Coordinates of C-alpha atoms and ligand atoms in Angstrom, one line a residue:
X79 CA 108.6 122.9 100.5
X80 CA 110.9 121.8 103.0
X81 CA 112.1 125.6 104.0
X82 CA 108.3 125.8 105.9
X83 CA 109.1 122.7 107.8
X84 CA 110.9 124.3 110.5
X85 CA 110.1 127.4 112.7
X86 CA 111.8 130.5 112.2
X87 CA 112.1 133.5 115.1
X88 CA 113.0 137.0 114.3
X89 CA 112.8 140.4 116.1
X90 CA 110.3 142.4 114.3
X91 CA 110.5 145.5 115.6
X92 CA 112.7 148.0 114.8
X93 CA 116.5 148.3 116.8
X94 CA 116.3 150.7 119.2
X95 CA 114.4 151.7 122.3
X96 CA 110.5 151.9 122.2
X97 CA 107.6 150.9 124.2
X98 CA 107.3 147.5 123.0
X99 CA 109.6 145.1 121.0
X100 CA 108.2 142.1 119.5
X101 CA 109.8 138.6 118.9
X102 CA 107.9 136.7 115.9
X103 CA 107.6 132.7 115.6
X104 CA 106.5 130.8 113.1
X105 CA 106.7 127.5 111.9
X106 CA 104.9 124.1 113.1
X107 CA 106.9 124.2 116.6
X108 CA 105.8 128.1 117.9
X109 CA 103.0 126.7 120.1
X110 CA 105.5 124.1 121.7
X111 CA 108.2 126.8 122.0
X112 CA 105.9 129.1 123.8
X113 CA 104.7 127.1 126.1
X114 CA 108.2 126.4 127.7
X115 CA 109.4 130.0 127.8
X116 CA 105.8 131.9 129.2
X117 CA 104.3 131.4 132.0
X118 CA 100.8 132.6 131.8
X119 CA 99.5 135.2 134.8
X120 CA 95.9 133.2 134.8
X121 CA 95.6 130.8 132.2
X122 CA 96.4 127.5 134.1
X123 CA 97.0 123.9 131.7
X124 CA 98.6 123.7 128.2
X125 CA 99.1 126.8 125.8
X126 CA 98.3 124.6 123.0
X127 CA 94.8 124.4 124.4
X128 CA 94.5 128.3 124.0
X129 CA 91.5 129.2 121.3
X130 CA 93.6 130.9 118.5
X131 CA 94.0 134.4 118.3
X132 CA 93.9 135.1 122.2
X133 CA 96.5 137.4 123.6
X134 CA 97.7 136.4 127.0
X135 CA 99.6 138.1 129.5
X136 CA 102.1 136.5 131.6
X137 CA 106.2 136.1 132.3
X138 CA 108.5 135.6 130.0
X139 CA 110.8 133.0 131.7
X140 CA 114.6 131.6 131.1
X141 CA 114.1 127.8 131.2
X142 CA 118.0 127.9 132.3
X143 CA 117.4 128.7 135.6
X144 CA 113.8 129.6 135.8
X145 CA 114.3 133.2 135.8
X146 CA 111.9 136.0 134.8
X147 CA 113.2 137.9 131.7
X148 CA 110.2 140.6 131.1
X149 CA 106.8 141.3 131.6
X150 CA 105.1 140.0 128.1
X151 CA 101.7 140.3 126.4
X152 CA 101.8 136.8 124.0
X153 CA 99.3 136.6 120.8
X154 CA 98.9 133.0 119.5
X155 CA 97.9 132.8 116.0
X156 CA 97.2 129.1 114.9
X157 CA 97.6 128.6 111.1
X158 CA 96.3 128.8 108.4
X159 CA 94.7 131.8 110.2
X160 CA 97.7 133.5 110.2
X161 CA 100.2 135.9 108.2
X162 CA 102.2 133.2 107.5
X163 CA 99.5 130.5 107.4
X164 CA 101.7 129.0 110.3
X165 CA 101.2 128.2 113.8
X166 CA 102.0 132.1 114.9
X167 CA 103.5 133.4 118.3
X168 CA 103.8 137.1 118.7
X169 CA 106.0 137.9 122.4
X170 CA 105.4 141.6 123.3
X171 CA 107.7 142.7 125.6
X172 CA 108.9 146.1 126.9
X173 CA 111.0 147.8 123.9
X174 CA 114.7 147.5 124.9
X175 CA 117.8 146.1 122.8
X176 CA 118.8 144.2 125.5
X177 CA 115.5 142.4 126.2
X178 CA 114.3 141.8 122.8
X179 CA 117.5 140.3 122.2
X180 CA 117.3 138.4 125.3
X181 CA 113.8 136.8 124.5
X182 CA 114.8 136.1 120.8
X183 CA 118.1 133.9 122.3
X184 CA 116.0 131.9 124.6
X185 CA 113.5 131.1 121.8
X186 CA 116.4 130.2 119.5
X187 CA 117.6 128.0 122.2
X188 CA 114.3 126.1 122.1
X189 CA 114.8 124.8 118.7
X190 CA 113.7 128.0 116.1
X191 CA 116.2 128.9 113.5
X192 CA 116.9 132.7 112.9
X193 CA 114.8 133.8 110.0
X194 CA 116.4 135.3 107.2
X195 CA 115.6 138.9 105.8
X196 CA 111.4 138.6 104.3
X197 CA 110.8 135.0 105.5
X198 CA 107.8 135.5 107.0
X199 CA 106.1 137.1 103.7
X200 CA 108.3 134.6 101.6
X201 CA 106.5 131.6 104.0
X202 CA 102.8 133.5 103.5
X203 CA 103.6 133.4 99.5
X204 CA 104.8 129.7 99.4
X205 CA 102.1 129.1 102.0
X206 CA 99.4 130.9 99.0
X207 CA 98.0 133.5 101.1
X208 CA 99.5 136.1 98.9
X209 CA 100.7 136.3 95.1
X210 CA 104.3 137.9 94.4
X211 CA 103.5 141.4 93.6
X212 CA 101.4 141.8 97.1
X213 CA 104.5 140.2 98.8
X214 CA 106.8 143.1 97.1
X215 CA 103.7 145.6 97.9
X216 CA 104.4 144.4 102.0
X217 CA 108.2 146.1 101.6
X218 CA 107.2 149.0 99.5
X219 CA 104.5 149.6 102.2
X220 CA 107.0 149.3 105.2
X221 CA 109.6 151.3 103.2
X222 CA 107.1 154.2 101.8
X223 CA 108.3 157.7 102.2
X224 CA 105.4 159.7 101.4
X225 CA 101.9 159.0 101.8
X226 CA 100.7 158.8 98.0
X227 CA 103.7 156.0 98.1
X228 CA 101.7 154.3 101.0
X229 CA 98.7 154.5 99.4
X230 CA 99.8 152.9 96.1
X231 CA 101.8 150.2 98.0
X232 CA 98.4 149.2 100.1
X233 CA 96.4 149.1 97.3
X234 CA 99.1 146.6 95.6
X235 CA 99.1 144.9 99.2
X236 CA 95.1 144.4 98.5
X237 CA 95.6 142.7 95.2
X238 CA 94.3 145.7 92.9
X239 CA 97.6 144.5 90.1
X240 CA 97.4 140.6 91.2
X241 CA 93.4 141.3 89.7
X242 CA 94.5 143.1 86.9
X243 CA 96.9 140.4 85.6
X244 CA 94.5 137.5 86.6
X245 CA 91.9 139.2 84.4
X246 CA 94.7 139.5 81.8
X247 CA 96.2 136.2 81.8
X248 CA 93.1 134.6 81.8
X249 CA 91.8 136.1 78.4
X250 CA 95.4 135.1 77.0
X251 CA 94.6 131.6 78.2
X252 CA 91.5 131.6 76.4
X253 CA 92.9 133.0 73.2
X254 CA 95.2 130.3 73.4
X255 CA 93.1 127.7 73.6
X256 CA 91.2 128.8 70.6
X257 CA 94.3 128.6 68.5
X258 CA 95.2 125.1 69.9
X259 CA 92.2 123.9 69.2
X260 CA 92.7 124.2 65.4
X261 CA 96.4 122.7 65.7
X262 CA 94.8 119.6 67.3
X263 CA 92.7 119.2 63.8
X264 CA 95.2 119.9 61.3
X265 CA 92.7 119.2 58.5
X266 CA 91.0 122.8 59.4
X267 CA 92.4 126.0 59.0
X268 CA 91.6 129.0 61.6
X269 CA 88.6 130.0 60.4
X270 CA 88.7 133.9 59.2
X271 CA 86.0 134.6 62.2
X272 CA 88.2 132.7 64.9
X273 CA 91.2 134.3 63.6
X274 CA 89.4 137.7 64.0
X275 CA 88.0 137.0 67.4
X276 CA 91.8 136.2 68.8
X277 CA 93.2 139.3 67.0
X278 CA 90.9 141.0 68.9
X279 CA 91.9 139.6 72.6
X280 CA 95.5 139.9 71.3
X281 CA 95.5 143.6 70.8
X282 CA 93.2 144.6 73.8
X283 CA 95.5 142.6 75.7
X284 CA 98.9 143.9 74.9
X285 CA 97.5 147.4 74.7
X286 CA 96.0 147.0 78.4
X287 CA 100.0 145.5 79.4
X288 CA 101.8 148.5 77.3
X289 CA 99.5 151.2 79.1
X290 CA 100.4 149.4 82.6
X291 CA 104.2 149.6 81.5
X292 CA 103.8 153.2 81.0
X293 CA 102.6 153.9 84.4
X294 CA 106.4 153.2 85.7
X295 CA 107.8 156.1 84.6
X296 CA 106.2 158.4 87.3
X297 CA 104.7 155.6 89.6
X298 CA 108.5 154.1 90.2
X299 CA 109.0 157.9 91.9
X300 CA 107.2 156.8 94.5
X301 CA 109.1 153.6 95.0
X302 CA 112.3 154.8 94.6
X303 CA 112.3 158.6 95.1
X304 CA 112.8 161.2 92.5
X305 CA 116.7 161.9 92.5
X306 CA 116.7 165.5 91.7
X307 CA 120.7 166.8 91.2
X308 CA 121.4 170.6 92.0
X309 CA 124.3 171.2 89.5
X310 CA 125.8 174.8 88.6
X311 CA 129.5 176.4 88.9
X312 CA 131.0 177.4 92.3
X313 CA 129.2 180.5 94.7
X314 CA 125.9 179.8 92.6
X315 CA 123.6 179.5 96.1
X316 CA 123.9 175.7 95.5
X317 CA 124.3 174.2 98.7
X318 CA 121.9 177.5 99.9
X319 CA 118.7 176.1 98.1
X320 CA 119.8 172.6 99.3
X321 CA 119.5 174.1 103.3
X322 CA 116.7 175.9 102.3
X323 CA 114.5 172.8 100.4
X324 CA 115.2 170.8 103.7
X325 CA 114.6 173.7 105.7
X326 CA 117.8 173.1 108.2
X327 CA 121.8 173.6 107.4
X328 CA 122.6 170.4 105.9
X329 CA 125.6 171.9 103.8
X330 CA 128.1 174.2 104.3
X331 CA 127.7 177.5 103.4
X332 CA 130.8 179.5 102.5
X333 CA 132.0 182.4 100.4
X334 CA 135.1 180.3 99.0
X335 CA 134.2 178.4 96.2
X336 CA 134.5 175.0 95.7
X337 CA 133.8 174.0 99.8
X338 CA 131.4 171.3 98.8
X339 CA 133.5 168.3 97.1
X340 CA 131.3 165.1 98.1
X341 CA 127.7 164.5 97.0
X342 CA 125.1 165.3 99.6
X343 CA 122.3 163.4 98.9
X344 CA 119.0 164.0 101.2
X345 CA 115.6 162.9 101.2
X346 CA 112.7 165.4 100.4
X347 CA 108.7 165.4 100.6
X348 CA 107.3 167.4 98.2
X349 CA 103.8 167.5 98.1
X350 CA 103.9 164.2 98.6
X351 CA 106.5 163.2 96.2
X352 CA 109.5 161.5 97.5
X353 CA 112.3 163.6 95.8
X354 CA 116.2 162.7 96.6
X355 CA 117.9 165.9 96.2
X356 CA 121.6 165.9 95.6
X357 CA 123.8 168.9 96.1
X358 CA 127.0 168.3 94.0
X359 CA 130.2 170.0 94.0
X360 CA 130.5 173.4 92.4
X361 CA 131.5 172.7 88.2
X362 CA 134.3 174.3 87.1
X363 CA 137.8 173.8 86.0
X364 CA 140.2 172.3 88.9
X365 CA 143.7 171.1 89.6
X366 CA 143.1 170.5 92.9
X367 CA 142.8 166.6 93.1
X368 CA 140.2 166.3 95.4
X369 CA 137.8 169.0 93.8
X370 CA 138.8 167.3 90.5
X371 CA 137.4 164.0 92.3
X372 CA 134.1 165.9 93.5
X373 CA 133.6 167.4 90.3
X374 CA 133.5 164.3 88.0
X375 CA 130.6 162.9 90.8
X376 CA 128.6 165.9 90.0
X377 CA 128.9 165.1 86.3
X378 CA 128.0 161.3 86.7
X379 CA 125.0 162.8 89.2
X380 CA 124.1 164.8 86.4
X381 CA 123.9 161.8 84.2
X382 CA 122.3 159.3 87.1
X383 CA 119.7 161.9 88.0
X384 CA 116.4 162.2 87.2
X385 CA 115.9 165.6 86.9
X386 CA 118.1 168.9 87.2
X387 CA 118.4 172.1 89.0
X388 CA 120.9 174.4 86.8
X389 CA 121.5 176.9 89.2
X390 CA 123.0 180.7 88.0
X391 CA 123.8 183.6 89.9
X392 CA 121.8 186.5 88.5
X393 CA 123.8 188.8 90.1
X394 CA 126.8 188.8 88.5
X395 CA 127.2 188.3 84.6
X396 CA 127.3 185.0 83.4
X397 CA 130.6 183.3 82.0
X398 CA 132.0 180.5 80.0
X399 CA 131.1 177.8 82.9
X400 CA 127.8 178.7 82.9
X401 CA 126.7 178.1 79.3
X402 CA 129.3 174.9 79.4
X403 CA 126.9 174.0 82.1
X404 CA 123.8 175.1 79.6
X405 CA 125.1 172.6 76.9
X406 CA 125.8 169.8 79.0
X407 CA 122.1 169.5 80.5
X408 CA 120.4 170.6 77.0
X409 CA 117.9 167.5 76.1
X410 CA 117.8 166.6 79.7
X411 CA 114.9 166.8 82.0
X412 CA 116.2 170.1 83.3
X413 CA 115.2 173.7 85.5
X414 CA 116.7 176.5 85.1
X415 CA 117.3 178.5 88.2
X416 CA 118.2 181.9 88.6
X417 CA 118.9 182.8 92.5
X418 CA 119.7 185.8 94.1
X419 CA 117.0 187.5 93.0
X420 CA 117.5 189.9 96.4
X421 CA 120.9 191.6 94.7
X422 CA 120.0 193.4 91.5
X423 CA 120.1 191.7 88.3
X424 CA 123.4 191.7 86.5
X425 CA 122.5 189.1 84.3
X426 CA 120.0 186.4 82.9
X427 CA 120.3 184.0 80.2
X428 CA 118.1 184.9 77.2
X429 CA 118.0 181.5 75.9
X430 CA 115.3 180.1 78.3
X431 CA 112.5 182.8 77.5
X432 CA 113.1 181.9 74.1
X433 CA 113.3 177.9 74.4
X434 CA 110.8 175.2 76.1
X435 CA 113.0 174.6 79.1
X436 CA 111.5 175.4 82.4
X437 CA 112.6 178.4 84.9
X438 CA 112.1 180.1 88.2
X439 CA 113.7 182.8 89.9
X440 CA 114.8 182.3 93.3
X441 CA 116.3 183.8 96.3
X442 CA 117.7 181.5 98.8
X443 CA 118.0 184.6 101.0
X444 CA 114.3 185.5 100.9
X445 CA 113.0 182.4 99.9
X446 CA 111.4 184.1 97.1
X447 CA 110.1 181.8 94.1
X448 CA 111.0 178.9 96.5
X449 CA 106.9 176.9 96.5
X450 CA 107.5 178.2 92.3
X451 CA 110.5 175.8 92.3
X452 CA 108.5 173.1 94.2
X453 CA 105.8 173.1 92.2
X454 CA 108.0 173.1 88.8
X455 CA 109.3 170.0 90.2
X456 CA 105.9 168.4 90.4
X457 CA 104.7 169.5 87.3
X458 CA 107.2 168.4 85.1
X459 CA 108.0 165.0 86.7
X460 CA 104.4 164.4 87.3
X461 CA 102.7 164.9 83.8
X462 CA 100.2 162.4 83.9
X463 CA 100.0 161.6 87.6
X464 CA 96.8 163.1 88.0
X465 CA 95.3 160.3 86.0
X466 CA 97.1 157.8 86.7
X467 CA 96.6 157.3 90.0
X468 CA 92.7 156.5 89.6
X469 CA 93.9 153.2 88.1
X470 CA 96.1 150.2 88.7
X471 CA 100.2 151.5 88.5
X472 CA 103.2 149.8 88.8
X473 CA 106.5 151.3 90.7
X474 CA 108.9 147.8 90.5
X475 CA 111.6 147.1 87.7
X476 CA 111.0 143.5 87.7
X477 CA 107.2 144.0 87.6
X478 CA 107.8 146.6 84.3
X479 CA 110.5 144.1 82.7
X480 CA 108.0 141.0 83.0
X481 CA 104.5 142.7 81.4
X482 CA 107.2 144.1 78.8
X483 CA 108.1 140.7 77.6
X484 CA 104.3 139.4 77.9
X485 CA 103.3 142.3 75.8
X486 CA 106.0 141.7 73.5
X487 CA 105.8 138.0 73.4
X488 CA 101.5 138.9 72.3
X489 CA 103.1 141.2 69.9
X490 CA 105.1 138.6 68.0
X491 CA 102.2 136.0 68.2
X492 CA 99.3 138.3 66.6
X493 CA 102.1 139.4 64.0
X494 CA 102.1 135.4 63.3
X495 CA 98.4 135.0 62.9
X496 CA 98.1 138.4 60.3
X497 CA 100.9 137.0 58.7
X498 CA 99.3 133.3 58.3
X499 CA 102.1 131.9 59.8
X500 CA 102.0 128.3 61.1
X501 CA 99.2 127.9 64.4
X502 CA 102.0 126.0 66.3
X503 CA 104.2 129.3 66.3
X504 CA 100.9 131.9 67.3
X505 CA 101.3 129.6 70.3
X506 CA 104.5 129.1 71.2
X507 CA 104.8 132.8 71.3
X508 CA 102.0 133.2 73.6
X509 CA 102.7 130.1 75.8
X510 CA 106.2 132.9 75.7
X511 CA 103.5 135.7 76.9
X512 CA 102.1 133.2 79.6
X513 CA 105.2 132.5 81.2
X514 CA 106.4 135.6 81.8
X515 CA 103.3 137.0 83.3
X516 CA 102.9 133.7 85.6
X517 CA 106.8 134.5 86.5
X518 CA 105.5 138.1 87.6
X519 CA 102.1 137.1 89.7
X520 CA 104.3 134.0 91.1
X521 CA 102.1 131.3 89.8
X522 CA 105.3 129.9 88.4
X523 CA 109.0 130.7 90.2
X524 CA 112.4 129.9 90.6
X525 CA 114.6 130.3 94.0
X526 CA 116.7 132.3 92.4
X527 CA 113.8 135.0 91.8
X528 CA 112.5 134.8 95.1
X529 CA 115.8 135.3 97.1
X530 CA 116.3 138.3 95.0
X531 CA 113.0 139.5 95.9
X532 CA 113.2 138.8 99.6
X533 CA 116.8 139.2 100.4
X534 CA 115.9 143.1 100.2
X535 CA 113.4 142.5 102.6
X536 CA 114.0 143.6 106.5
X537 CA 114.6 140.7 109.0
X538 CA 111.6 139.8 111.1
X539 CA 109.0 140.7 108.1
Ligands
GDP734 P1 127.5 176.9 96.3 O1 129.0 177.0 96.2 O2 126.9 177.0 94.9 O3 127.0 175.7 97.1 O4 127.0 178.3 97.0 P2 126.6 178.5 98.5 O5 125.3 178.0 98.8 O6 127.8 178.1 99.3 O7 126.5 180.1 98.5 C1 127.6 180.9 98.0 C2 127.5 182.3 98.6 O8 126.3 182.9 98.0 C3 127.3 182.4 100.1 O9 128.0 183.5 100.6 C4 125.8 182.6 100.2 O10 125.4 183.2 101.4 C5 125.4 183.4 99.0 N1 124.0 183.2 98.6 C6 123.4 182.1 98.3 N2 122.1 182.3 97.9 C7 122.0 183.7 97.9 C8 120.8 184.6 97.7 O11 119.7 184.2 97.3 N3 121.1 185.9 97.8 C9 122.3 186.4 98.2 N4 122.4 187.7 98.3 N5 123.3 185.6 98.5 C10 123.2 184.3 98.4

């Protein structure tokens, strides 16, 4: 592919000061590029000459006027030995904006191109050194917020869901096969044994894809962070439990209702659960324009989020706003929350002792019931976790939408084979199955795919 053809240069550190900031080449002219710009402290004669994977430490030097930029340690990675599978130059030099910069002009002046956002993976998966879904693990792994969302990314990274849909796709080839055979001889129907035999691939199959499917709906938290909404009228101890979950004064705490009109939205670990929590503005009825504003976010929060805290005051009696509040999170995933457990009890809402929905009782002055909270969170958005994580999971939308429409593309073709339905349409549906899974591992792709993939990567990765 002609996109490999040229050599690409990126910072690939992050901005900012740090020790160390590293300028990445690849491509077929980094050895070339390198050995204008460094001037080795020992090594005497041609870089190119350099066994691969040595580091070297030497000068970084303007070829303008022969100045020295830095003070660099250079790694020299010589494809297909490399992350890319490219001819790969690494320039480590002290960790300033200024001098990374620097370093990555001169080595664009030498003939590299800027690389866009994931090009280096993107070259490494066109090169074959990794399928699609370990290329998606490498951003999930750099992006993990927790370290269960590390652990699930490296072990995507390592291939564990690239195996599992190799072993899948290759029993779905074999099935097909079977029932192609018998379209090639038209003379013979599928024999009843045949039949049987592809019935049974079929089923295991698609069972195996719907089960990996399912794993999205709590693995994804991990991706994406749970986004946990604090909802309840004005004065409730909203923004309170907010400061209090994160442990520092994030929002403003004041006595005048309806002080918080924006969304605040923060990221949480909880026991190693990556929870967004957003504190909304206070519910309640407003003529104020900008509270009116504030108030329909924390309605469409309400409706974006994956779980709610309903949040009461116990200390005074509840009203109208607070059971309009009760009906309009009924059916959701919601916990009821009674704070200010520190004043004496005024009032408490029957109807949760009586129904199914969850509840803790909190004081955001004492921090009582505060790890019960926590843990309610876990427990209800983690129901089958536990389990889950011994096996293969998947946290990515595009991964979930693809095994859907293998397992759904199986489901039509079996349906044709119990139905006796014509052999050419058993396999159409499951050459349907075999696409889409070859879409997801990568074995088949369009641009348009992959720029949607790695356009949300970070430059220099
Ligand atoms: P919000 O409008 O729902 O965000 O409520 P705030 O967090 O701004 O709190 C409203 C008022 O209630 C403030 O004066 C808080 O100090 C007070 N408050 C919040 N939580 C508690 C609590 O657990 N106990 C007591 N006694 N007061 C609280």
């Amino acid at each position: 592919m002609s996109s490999t053809e040229d050599t690409i240069a990126a910072v690939a550190t992050a901005a900012g000061q740090g020790g160390i900031g590293i300028v990445r080449i690849s491509g077929p002219g980094s050895l070339a590029i390198a050995g204008r710009i460094f001037a080795p402290r020992k090594t005497s004669g041609n870089i190119s000459d350099l066994p691969s994977h040595t580091v070297v430490y030497g000068h970084l030097i303007d070829p303008a006027d022969g100045s020295v930029v830095d003070e660099v340690l250079v790694s020299f990675m010589r494809g297909p030995r490399s992350y890319t599978r490219e001819d790969v130059v690494e320039i480590n030099s002290h960790g300033g904006m200024v001098i990374v910069r620097r370093i990555l002009t001169i080595v664009l002046g030498q003939g590299a191109r800027l690389a866009e956002p994931g090009e280096f993976t993107k070259r490494a998966f066109l090169n074959g050194r990794i399928g699609l879904t370990q290329a998606e693990a490498v951003m999930d792994l750099i992006a993990a917020r927790t370290e269960e969302g590390r652990r699930i990314a490296v072990d995507q990274l390592r291939g564990g869901l690239a195996e599992k849909l190799d072993t899948l796709r290759t029993s779905l080839i074999d099935a097909c096969a079977l029932v192609e055979a018998y379209i090639d001889f038209p003379e013979d129907e599928i024999e009843v044994k045949t039949s049987g035999q592809v019935l049974g691939v079929l089923d295991s199959v698609r069972a195996q894809l719907q089960r990996l499917s399912k794993t999205y709906d709590e693995a994804r938290f991990f991706r994406d962070g749970l986004a946990v909404a604090i909802v309840g009228r004005p004065n409730v101890g909203k923004s309170s439990l907010l400061n209090i979950l994160l442990a520092r004064e994030r929002a403003i705490v004041t006595e005048i209702p309806g002080t918080t009109r924006d969304l605040i939205e923060e990221p949480l670990d909880l026991e190693g659960l990556p929870v967004r929590i957003i504190d909304t503005a206070g519910i309640r009825h407003s003529d104020e324009r900008i509270e009116r504003e504030g108030i329909q976010r924390s309605i469409r929060a309400i409706e974006d989020s994956d779980c709610i805290l309903a949040v009461f005051d116990s200390s005074v009696p509840q009203n109208a706003e607070d059971r309009e509040l009760l009906d309009r999170v009924r059916g959701r995933n919601v916990i009821l929350v009674f704070n200010k457990t520190d004043l004496p009890c005024e009032s408490f809402l029957e109807e949760p002792l009586r129904s199914e929905i969850p509840w803790v009782r909190i004081s955001t002055r004492t921090g009582e019931g505060l790890d019960q909270l926590k843990a309610l969170i876990v427990s209800t958005n983690l129901r089958n976790w536990s389990q889950e994580r011994e096996g293969v999971v998947i946290t990515n939308l595009r991964q979930k939408h693809a095994i859907d429409r293998t397992a759904e593309a199986i489901g039509r073709s079996s349906e044709a084979l119990r139905a006796d339905r014509p052999l050419e349409i058993v396999s159409l549906e499951l050459r349907d199955g075999l696409a889409a899974i070859a879409e997801l591992t990568g074995a088949v792709t369009t641009e348009t795919i992959l720029d949607r993939i790695f356009s949300e990567f970070c430059i220099g990765k």
